[in-house]
Short mmCIF file of C-alpha atoms in Angstrom, two decimals:
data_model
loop_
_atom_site.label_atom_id
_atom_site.label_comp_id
_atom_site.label_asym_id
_atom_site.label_seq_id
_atom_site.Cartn_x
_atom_site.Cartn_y
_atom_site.Cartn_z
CA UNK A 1 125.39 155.58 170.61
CA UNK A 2 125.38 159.07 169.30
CA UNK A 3 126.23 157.85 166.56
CA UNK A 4 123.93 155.76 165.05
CA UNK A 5 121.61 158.26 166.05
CA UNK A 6 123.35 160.27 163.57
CA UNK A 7 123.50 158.89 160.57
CA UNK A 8 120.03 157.81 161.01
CA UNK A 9 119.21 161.45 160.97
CA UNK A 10 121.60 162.19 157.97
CA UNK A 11 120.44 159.00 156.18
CA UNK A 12 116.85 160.81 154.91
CA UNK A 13 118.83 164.45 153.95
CA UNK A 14 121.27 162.32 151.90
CA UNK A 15 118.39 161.39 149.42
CA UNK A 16 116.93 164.55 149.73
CA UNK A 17 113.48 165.48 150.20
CA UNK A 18 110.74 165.57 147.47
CA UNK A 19 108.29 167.92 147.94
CA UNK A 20 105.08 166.95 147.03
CA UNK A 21 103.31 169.83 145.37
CA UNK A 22 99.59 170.36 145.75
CA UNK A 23 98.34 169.88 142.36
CA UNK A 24 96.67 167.20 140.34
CA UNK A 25 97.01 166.94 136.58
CA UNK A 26 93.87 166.67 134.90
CA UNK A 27 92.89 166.56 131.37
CA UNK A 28 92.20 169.91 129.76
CA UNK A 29 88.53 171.58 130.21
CA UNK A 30 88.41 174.29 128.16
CA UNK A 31 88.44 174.58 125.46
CA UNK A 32 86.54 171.53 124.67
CA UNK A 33 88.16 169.25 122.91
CA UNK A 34 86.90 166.66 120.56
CA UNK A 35 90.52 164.97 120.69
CA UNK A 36 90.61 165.25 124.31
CA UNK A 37 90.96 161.38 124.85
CA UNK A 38 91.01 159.02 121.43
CA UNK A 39 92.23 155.44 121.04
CA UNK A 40 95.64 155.76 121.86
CA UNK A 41 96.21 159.76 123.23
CA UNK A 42 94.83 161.78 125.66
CA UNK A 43 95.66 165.96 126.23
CA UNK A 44 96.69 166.96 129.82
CA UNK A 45 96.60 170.68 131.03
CA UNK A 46 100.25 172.31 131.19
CA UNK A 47 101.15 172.58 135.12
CA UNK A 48 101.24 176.29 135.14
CA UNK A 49 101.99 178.08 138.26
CA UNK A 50 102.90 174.84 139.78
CA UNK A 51 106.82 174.03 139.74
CA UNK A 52 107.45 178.66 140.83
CA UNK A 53 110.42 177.51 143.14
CA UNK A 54 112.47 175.26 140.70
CA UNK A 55 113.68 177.29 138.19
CA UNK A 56 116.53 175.13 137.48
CA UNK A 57 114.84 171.78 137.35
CA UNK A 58 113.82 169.56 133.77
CA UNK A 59 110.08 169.20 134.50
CA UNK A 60 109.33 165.16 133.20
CA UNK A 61 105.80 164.15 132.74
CA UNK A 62 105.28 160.55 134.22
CA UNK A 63 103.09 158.10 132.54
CA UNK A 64 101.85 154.62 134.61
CA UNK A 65 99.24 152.48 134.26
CA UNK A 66 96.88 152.99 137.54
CA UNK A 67 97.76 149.28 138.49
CA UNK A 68 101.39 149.68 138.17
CA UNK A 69 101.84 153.47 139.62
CA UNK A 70 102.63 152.64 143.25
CA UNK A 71 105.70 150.43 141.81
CA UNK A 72 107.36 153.61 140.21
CA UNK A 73 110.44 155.20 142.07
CA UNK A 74 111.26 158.34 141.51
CA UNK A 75 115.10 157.94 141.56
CA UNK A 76 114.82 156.13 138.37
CA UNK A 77 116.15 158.29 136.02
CA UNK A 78 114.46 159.46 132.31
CA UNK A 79 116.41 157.69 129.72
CA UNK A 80 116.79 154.21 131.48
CA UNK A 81 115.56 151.18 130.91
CA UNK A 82 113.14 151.53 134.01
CA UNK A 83 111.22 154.59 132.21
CA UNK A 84 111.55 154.21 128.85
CA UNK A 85 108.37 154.14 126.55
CA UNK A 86 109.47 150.98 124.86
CA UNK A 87 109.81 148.60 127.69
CA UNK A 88 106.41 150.57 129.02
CA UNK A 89 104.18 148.23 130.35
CA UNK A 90 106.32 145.05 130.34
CA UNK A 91 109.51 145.87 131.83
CA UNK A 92 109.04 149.37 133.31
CA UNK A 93 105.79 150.60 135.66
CA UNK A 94 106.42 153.57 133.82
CA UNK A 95 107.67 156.30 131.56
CA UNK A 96 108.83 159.64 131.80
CA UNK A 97 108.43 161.89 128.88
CA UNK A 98 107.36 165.33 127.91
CA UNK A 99 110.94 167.23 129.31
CA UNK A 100 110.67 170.64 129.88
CA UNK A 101 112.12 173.41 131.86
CA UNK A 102 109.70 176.18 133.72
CA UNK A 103 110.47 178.47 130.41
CA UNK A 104 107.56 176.47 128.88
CA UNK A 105 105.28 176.83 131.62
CA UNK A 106 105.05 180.94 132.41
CA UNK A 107 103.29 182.01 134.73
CA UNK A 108 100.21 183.13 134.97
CA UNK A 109 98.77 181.37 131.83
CA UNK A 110 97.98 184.40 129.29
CA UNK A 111 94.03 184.87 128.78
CA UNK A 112 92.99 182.55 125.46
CA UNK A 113 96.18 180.78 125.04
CA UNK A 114 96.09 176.88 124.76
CA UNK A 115 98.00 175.70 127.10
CA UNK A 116 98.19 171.82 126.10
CA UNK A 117 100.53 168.84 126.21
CA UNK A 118 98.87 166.12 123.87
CA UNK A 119 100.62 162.58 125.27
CA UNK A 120 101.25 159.93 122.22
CA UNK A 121 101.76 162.43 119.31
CA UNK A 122 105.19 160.91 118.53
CA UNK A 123 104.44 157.97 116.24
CA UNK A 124 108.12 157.85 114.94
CA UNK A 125 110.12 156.78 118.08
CA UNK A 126 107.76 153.89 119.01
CA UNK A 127 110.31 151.55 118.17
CA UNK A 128 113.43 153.33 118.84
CA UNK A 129 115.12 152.37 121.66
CA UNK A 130 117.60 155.35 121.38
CA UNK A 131 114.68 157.33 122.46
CA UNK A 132 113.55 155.96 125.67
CA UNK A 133 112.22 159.72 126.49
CA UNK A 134 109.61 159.16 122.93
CA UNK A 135 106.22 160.71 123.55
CA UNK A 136 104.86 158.00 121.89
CA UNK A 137 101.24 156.55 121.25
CA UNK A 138 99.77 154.55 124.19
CA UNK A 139 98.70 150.61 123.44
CA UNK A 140 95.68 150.27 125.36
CA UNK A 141 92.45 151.84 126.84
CA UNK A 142 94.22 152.45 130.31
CA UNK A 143 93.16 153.32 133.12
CA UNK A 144 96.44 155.39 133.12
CA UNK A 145 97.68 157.73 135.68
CA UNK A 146 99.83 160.57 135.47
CA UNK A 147 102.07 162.45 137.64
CA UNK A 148 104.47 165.46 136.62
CA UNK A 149 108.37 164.81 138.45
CA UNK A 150 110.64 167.69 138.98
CA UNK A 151 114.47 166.71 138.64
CA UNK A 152 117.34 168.86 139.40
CA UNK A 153 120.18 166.90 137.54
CA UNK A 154 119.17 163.69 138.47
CA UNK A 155 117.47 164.16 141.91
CA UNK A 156 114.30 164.31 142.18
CA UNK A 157 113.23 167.83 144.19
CA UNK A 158 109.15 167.81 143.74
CA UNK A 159 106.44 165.99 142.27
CA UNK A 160 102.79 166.87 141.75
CA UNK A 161 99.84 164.27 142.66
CA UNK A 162 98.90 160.59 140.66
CA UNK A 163 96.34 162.04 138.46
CA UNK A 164 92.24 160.67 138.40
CA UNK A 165 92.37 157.53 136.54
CA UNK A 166 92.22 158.30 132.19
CA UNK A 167 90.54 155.79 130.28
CA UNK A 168 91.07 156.02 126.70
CA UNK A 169 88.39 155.06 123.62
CA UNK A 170 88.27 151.57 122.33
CA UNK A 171 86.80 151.72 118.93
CA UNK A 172 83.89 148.92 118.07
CA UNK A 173 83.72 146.82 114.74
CA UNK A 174 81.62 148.10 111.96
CA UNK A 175 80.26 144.43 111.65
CA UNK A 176 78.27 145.71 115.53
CA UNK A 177 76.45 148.36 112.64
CA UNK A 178 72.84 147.54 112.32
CA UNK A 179 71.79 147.99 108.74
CA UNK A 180 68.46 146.90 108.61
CA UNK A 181 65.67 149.57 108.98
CA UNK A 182 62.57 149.49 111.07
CA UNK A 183 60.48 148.64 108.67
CA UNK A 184 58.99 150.85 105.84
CA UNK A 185 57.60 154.22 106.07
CA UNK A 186 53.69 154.68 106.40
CA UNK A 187 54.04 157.07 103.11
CA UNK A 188 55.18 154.14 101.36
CA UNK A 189 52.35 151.84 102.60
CA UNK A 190 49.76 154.58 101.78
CA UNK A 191 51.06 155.08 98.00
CA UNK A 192 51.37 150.93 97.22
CA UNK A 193 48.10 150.48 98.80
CA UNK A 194 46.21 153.73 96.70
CA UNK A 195 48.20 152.69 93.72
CA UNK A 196 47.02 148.70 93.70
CA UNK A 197 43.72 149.90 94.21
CA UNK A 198 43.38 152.04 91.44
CA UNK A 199 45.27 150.16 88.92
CA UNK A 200 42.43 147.28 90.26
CA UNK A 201 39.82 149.19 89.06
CA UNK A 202 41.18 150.63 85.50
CA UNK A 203 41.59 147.08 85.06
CA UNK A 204 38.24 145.51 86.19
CA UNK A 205 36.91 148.80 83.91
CA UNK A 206 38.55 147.11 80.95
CA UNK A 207 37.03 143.72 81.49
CA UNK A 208 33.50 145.59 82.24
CA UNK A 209 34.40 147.20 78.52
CA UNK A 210 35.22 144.34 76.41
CA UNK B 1 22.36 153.09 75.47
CA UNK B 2 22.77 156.12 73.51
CA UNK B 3 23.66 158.99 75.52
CA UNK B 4 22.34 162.55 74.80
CA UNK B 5 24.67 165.24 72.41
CA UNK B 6 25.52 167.14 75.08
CA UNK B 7 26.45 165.03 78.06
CA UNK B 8 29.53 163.41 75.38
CA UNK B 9 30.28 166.90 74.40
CA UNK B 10 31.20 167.93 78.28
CA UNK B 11 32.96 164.43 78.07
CA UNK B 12 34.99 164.86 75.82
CA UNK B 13 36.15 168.35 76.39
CA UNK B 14 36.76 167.30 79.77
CA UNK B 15 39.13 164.27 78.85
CA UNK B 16 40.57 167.15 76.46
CA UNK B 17 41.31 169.14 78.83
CA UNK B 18 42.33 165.74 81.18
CA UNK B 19 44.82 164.74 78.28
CA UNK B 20 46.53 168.10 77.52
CA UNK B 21 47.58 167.81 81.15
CA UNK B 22 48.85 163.95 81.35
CA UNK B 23 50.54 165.19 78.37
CA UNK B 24 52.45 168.60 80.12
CA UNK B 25 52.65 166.48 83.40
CA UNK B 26 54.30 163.62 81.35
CA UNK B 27 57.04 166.20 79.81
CA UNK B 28 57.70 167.66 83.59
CA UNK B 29 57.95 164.19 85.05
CA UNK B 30 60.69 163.51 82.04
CA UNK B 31 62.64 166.69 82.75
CA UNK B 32 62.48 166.13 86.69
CA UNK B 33 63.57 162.49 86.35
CA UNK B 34 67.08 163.65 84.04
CA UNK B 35 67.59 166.30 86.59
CA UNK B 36 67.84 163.43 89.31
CA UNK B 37 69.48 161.02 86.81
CA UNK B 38 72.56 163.61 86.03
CA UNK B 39 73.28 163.85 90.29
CA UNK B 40 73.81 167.32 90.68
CA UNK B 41 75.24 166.64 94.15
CA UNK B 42 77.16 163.78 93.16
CA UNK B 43 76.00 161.22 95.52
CA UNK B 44 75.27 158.16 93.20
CA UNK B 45 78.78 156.92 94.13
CA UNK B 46 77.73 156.57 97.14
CA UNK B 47 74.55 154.85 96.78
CA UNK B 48 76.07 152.50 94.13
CA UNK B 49 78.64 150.95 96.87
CA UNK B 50 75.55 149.95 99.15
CA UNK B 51 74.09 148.22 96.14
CA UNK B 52 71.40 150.39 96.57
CA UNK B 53 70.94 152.22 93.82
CA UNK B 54 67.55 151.22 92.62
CA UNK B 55 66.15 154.80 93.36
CA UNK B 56 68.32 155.62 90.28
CA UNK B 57 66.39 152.90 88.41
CA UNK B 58 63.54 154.29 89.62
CA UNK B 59 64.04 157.93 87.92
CA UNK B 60 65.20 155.81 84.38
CA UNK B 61 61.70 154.67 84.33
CA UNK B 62 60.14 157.50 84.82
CA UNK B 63 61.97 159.54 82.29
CA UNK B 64 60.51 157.08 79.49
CA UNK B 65 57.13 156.97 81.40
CA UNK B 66 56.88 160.61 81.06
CA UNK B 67 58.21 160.33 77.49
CA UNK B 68 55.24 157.44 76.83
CA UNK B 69 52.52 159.74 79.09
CA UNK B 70 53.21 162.94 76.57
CA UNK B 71 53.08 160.52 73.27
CA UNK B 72 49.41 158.89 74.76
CA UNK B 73 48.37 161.98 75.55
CA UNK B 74 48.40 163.10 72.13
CA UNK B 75 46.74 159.83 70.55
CA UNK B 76 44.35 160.13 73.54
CA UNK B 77 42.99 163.79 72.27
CA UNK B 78 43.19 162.61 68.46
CA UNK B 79 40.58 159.69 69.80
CA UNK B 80 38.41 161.65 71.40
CA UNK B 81 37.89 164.29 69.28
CA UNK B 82 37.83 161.92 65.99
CA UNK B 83 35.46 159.34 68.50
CA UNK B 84 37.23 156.62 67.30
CA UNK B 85 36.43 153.26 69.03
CA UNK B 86 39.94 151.55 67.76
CA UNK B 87 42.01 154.62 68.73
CA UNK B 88 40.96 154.86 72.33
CA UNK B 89 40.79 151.06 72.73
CA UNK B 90 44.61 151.73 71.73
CA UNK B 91 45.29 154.56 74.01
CA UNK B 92 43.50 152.40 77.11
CA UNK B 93 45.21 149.41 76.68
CA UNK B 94 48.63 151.29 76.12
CA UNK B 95 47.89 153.99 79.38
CA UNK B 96 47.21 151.00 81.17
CA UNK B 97 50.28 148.82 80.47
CA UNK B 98 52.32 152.74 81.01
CA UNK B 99 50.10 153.14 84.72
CA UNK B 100 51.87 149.93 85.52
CA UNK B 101 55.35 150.75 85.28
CA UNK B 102 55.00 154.13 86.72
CA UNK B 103 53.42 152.34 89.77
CA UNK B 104 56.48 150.17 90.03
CA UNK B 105 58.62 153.33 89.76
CA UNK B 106 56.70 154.69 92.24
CA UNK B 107 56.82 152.13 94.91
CA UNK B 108 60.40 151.46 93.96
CA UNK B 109 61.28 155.36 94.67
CA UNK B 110 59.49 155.01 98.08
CA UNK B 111 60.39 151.70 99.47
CA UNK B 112 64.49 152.05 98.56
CA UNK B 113 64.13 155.53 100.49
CA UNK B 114 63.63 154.03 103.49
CA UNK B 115 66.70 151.97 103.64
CA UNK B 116 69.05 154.64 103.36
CA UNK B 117 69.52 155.62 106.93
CA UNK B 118 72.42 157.03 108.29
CA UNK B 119 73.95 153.43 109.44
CA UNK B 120 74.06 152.46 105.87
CA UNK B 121 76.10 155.08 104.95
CA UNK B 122 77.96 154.88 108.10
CA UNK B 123 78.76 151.06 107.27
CA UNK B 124 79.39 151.82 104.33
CA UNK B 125 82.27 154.91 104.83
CA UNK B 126 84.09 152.78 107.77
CA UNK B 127 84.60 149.64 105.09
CA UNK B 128 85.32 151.20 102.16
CA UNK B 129 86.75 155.11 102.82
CA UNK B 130 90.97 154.87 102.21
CA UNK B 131 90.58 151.04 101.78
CA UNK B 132 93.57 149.80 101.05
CA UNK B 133 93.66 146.24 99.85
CA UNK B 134 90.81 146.28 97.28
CA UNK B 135 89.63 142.52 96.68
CA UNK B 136 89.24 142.98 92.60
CA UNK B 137 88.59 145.49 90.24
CA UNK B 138 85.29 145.96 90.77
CA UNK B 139 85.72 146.15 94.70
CA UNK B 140 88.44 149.00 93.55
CA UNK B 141 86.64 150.41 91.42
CA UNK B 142 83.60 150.89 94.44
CA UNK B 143 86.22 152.01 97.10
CA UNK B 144 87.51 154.88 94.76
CA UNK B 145 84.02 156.06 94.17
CA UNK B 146 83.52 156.16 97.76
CA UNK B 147 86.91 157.77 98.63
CA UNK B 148 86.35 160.45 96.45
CA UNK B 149 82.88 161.17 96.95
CA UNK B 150 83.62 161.62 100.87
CA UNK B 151 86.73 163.62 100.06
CA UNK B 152 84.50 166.17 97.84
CA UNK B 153 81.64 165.92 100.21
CA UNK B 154 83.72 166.69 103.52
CA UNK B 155 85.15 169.71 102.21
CA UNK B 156 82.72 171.56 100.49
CA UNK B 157 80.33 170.78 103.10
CA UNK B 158 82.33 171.39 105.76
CA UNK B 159 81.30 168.93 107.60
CA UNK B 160 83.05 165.31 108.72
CA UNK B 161 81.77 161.79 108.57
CA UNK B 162 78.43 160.93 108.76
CA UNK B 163 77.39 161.65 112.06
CA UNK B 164 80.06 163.45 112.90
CA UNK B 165 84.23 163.23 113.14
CA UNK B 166 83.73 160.76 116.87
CA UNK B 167 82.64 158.25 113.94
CA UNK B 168 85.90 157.47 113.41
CA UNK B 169 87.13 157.22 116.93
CA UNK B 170 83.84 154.71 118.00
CA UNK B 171 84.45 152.03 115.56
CA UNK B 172 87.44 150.81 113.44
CA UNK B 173 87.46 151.26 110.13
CA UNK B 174 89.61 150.44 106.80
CA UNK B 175 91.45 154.10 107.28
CA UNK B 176 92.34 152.80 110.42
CA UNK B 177 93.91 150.07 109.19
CA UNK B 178 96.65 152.45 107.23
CA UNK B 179 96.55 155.70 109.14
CA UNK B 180 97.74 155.71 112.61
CA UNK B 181 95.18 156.99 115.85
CA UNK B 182 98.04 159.25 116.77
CA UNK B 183 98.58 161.51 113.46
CA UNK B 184 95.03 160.65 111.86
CA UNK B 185 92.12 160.42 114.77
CA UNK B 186 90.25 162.04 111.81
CA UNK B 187 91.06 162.30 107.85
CA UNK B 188 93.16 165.20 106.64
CA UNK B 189 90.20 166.19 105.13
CA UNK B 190 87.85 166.86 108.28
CA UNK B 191 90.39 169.72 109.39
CA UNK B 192 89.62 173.07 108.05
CA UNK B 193 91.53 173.77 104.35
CA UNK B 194 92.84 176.94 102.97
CA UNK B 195 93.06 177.89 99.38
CA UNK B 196 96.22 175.40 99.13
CA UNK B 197 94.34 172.26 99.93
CA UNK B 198 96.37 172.08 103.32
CA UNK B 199 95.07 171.88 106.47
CA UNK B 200 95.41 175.67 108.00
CA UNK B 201 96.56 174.50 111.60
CA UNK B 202 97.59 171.07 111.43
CA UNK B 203 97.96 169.91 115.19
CA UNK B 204 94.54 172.02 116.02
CA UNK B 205 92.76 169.78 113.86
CA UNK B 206 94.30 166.63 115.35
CA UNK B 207 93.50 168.41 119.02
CA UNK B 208 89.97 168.66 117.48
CA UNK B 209 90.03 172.54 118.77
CA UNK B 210 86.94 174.13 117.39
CA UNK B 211 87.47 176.26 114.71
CA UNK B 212 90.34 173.86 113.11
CA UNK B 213 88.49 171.05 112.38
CA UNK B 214 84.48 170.00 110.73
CA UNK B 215 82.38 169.26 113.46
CA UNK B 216 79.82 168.39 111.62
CA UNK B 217 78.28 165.08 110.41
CA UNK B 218 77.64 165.32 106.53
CA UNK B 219 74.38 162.80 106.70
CA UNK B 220 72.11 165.69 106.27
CA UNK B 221 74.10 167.22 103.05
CA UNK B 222 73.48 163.87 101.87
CA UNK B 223 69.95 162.57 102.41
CA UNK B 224 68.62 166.09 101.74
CA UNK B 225 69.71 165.44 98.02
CA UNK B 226 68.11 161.75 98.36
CA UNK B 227 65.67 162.53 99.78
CA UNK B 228 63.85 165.03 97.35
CA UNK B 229 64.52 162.85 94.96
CA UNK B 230 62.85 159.85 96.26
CA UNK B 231 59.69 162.41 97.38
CA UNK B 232 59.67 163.53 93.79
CA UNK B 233 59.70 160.63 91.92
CA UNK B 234 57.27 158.85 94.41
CA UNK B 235 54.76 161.44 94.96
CA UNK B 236 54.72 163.41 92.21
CA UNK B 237 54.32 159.81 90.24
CA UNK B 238 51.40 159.06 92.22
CA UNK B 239 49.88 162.44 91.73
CA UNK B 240 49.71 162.02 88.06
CA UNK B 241 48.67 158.27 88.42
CA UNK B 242 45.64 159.09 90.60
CA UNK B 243 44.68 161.99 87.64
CA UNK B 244 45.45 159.59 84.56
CA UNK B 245 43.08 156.93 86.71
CA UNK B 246 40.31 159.80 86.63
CA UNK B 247 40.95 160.41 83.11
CA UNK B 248 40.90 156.71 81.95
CA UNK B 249 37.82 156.10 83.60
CA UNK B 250 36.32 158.90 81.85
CA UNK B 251 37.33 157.49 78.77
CA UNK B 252 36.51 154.09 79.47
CA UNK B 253 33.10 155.97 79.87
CA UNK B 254 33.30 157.36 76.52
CA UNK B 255 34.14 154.92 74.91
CA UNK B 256 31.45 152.58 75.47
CA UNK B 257 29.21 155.75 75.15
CA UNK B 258 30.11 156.08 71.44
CA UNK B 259 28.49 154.53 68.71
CA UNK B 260 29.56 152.31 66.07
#
């Protein structure tokens, strides 16, 4: 009976514990940004002072749709079919992207410095499927959610939060322009009117004359 | 009736003195109208894609109506001062027939200024800037004009569409069509250039970080332009209309004043 107990106890250690970090990506505030979110990228805040106790671990940025975040497992490694950016949304919940070691993320974040990771600036691995890690541009207005993943080899050791929900821009057609004006200016009305007038009277004047 | 010596003296000195004027305002409304004509700010191309151009039209007219005003003038003071009945019935008849297509200049300038608001040119930059796939020649010809206006406009002005560079991002557009959201949420040409023609921090620009990029919308660098020179060829048209109509009248006056 012991020992059942046991492995019951062991089962949990064997897949190790992910520590869920206290932090919440969020798109960047300052400086302002007129990029911050456009049709198919948005610009998330680098997670500094956030990941202090891994040293050792690949940092992975993870991309999901907010409908499809709860079916993402963290075992799933970057570089498989179940994260890659081209089977993103179809086949896979979501990607994982963005790698990077705590080397890129010093801490604390030097006074002035930009401190930005723009997500869908790669436009020339869309298609690639030997690059299942591509950064590449998202297809539609969202709501996507984003979480950052800490692996050490392959295990994951400590994620942060989903983030808020990011809705991207969705451009309109210039046929929705309006082109016709409000009607004409009251200078305009004031000069026709004036003018008709006088040119009236220089003509009944003539008439008068001959 | 016969009118006494003196009160045609004052008259005609005063339509003189009226005619020497039509005649310098006539030469300034000639030199004003080139001025607008040779588009010192080079934004005709711009107003010839909207098939609006008729404010250019406008200006044609009144660089021969000021032409026609200074020659009238001058057979207008020969008449009065010689009294000749023929003379001024020529000079009426002729002023009148020029009055007429200054007026239409006039209200031309004035009414064609009021449809050039900024969602014309807006319309007009998202259909035709970058367009790729021109129908015909003259289609090509239009989208070139365009293209290169907007190029020369953005940079010297420092400034980026017409309202500003979120233009692009709110509504698709030709460029869209052939230049990615990723690499392009703007043109090249909205980001800050150095003396090479290069953007000087390529990736702040596409960020949109402030400093890197035209924040600007270039509507104002362009109606300014337009607009003074709608207001000038409108109003200062109808200033000299409503003095030739005083000075017509007078002669009118005059002329049935004289004897044969």
């Amino acid at each position: 009976t012991m020992l059942p107990l046991l492995l019951l106890l062991l089962l949990p250690a064997a897949h190790g514990t992910v520590e869920h970090v206290g932090y919440t990506p969020f798109l960047t505030r300052s400086p302002v940004l007129e990029g911050l979110t456009t049709a198919s990228t948005f610009v998330l805040e680098q997670p500094r002072c956030v990941f202090e106790k891994y040293g050792n671990a690949d940092i992975w940025l993870v991309v999901a749709l907010e409908k499809t975040a709860t079916a993402f497992n963290n075992s799933v490694g970057p570089g498989t079919p179940g994260s890659a950016f081209q089977n993103f949304p179809d086949s896979a919940p979501a990607y994982m992207t963005l790698n990077a070691t705590l080397a890129n993320y010093p801490c604390p974040k030097p006074a002035g410095d930009i401190t930005v990771l723009r997500v869908g600036s790669e436009t020339s691995c869309t298609e690639d499927v030997t690059r299942p890690t591509c950064n590449g541009p998202l297809s539609g207005p969202g709501p996507y959610v984003v979480k950052f993943l800490a692996l050490e080899g392959s295990e994951p050791v400590a994620e942060t939060d989903w983030s808020k929900p990011i809705i991207l821009r969705t451009a309109k057609s210039p046929n929705s322009i309006s082109t016709t004006n409000g009607g004409h200016g009251a200078g305009m009305i004031a000069l026709t009117t004036i003018l008709s007038i006088l040119f009236a009277i220089l003509l009944a004047g003539l008439v008068a004359m001959l | 009736m016969a009118k006494s010596d003196d009160c045609m003296r004052i008259l005609q000195g005063l339509l003189v003195f009226g005619n020497v004027v039509i005649g310098m305002c006539g030469i300034a409304l000639t030199a004003e109208c080139i001025y607008f004509v040779s588009d010192p700010h080079g934004v005709y191309p711009l107003l010839e894609a909207t098939e609006n151009n008729d404010i250019y039209a406008a200006a044609w007219i009144g660089i021969f109506v000021g032409f026609a005003l200074f020659a009238l003038a001058i057979l207008g003071i020969i008449g009065i001062i010689k009294s000749d009945r023929t003379l001024l019935m020529v000079y009426i008849i002729l002023m009148l027939i020029t009055f007429a297509f200054e007026m239409a200049s006039c209200i031309t300038a004035a009414t064609h200024r009021d449809f050039l608001t900024p969602n014309l040119f807006l319309k007009q930059m998202l259909e035709r800037y970058q367009k790729s796939e021109p129908i015909n020649s003259n289609d090509k010809w239009k989208t070139e004009g365009v293209t290169k206006t907007w190029d020369k406009i953005m940079v010297q002005n420092h400034c980026c569409g017409v309202l500003g560079p979120s233009d692009w991002q709110e509504y698709t557009s030709a460029f869209r069509l052939t230049h990615s959201d990723a690499d392009f949420p703007w043109p090249r040409k909205c980001c800050v250039i150095d003396a090479q023609g290069l953007p000087i921090n390529l990736d702040g620009c596409k960020l949109g970080v402030p400093g890197y990029y035209n924040s600007d919308g270039c509507y104002d660098t362009i109606s300014g332009p337009v607009n003074t020179h709608a207001w000038g060829v409108a109003w200062f048209g109808f200033a000299i209309l409503c003095w030739t109509f005083c000075v017509l009248l007078g002669t009118m006056f005059y002329w049935s004043g004289i004897e044969y």
